Coordinates of C-alpha atoms and ligand atoms in Angstrom, one line a residue:
M748 CA 33.9 17.2 82.5
T749 CA 32.5 14.0 80.5
G750 CA 28.8 14.6 81.0
G751 CA 28.6 17.0 77.9
W752 CA 30.7 14.6 75.9
D753 CA 28.5 11.6 76.7
R754 CA 25.4 13.8 76.0
R755 CA 26.8 14.7 72.8
R756 CA 27.7 11.1 71.9
A757 CA 23.7 10.2 72.9
R758 CA 22.5 13.0 70.3
V759 CA 24.8 11.8 67.5
A760 CA 23.7 8.0 68.3
L761 CA 20.0 9.0 68.4
A762 CA 20.3 10.8 64.9
I763 CA 22.1 8.0 63.5
A764 CA 19.2 5.8 64.9
G765 CA 16.6 8.0 63.3
V766 CA 18.3 8.1 60.0
V767 CA 18.2 4.3 60.1
L768 CA 14.7 3.8 61.2
L769 CA 12.7 6.6 59.6
P770 CA 12.9 5.2 56.1
A771 CA 11.4 1.9 57.4
A772 CA 8.9 3.5 59.1
F773 CA 7.6 5.4 56.0
A774 CA 8.1 2.4 53.7
P775 CA 4.9 2.1 51.7
V776 CA 2.6 -0.7 52.5
A777 CA 2.8 -3.2 49.6
A778 CA -0.7 -3.3 47.8
S779 CA -2.0 -6.7 48.6
A780 CA -4.6 -8.6 46.3
E781 CA -8.0 -8.9 47.6
T782 CA -10.9 -11.5 47.3
I783 CA -14.1 -10.2 46.3
T784 CA -17.2 -12.3 47.0
V785 CA -20.0 -12.6 45.0
Q786 CA -23.1 -14.3 46.3
V787 CA -24.8 -16.7 44.2
S788 CA -28.2 -16.6 45.6
K789 CA -32.0 -17.4 44.1
L790 CA -30.7 -17.8 40.7
A791 CA -29.0 -14.3 40.9
F792 CA -25.1 -12.8 41.2
V793 CA -25.2 -10.5 43.9
P794 CA -24.0 -7.9 43.4
T795 CA -24.3 -8.2 39.8
S796 CA -21.1 -6.0 39.0
V797 CA -17.9 -5.7 40.8
T798 CA -14.8 -3.9 40.3
A799 CA -11.5 -5.3 40.8
K800 CA -7.7 -5.0 40.2
I801 CA -5.4 -7.2 38.3
G802 CA -4.1 -9.9 40.6
D803 CA -7.4 -9.8 42.8
T804 CA -9.9 -13.2 43.1
I805 CA -13.5 -13.2 42.6
E806 CA -14.9 -15.8 44.6
W807 CA -18.5 -17.1 43.9
V808 CA -20.5 -18.6 47.1
N809 CA -23.2 -20.6 45.7
S810 CA -25.9 -20.8 48.4
D811 CA -28.6 -22.3 45.8
F812 CA -29.6 -25.9 46.1
V813 CA -28.7 -26.0 42.0
D814 CA -25.7 -26.0 40.5
H815 CA -24.4 -22.7 38.6
T816 CA -21.4 -21.5 36.7
A817 CA -19.6 -18.4 36.1
T818 CA -19.0 -18.6 32.5
A819 CA -17.1 -15.3 30.8
T820 CA -19.0 -14.7 27.7
D821 CA -15.5 -14.6 25.9
R822 CA -14.8 -18.2 27.7
G823 CA -11.8 -16.6 29.4
F824 CA -13.3 -18.5 32.4
D825 CA -15.3 -21.1 33.0
V826 CA -16.0 -21.6 36.9
K827 CA -18.3 -24.6 38.2
L828 CA -20.2 -24.0 41.2
P829 CA -21.9 -26.9 42.5
A830 CA -24.8 -26.4 45.0
G831 CA -23.5 -25.1 48.2
K832 CA -20.1 -25.0 47.1
T833 CA -17.6 -21.9 46.2
G834 CA -15.3 -21.4 43.1
S835 CA -13.0 -18.5 42.1
V836 CA -11.1 -17.1 39.5
T837 CA -8.0 -15.0 40.0
L838 CA -7.9 -11.9 37.6
T839 CA -5.0 -11.7 35.0
K840 CA -5.8 -9.0 32.8
A841 CA -7.5 -5.6 32.6
G842 CA -10.8 -5.1 30.9
T843 CA -14.6 -5.6 31.5
F844 CA -15.9 -9.3 31.4
P845 CA -19.4 -10.3 31.2
Y846 CA -20.3 -13.6 32.6
F847 CA -23.0 -15.9 32.9
C848 CA -24.2 -18.9 34.2
R849 CA -24.5 -21.8 31.6
V850 CA -27.5 -23.7 33.5
H851 CA -29.3 -20.5 33.5
P852 CA -28.4 -18.2 30.9
M853 CA -30.5 -15.1 32.3
M854 CA -28.3 -15.1 35.4
K855 CA -25.5 -12.5 34.4
G856 CA -23.0 -10.5 36.0
T857 CA -20.0 -8.4 35.1
I858 CA -16.5 -7.7 36.5
A859 CA -14.5 -4.6 35.7
V860 CA -11.0 -5.1 36.3
T861 CA -8.3 -2.4 36.3
E862 CA -4.5 -2.5 36.3
Ligands
CU1291 CU1 -27.3 -21.1 37.2

């Protein structure tokens, strides 16, 4: 006679567990910031244009044997990139930011940042 009661209790327990656990299972994964790599090679930024979101980091990897910089045209950032080194900037505002190398002004790139 107690078998039915135990089954009902078990079902209730499962239902409660479902209510408690399901929201956790379906909770959205928090958006995480990304690092976007730009190669600096043979006197060029590759790729020339990148798109990113606020909070993302742009990392330049200078594989040349000469120093470069990644300098925003509006001077919002000015990252020194010694030969063989990397440098980075974390994006804090939306917009389109052209940049260049102070040592080689013909080296140009663009970062488009969205919210
Ligand atoms: Cu340069």
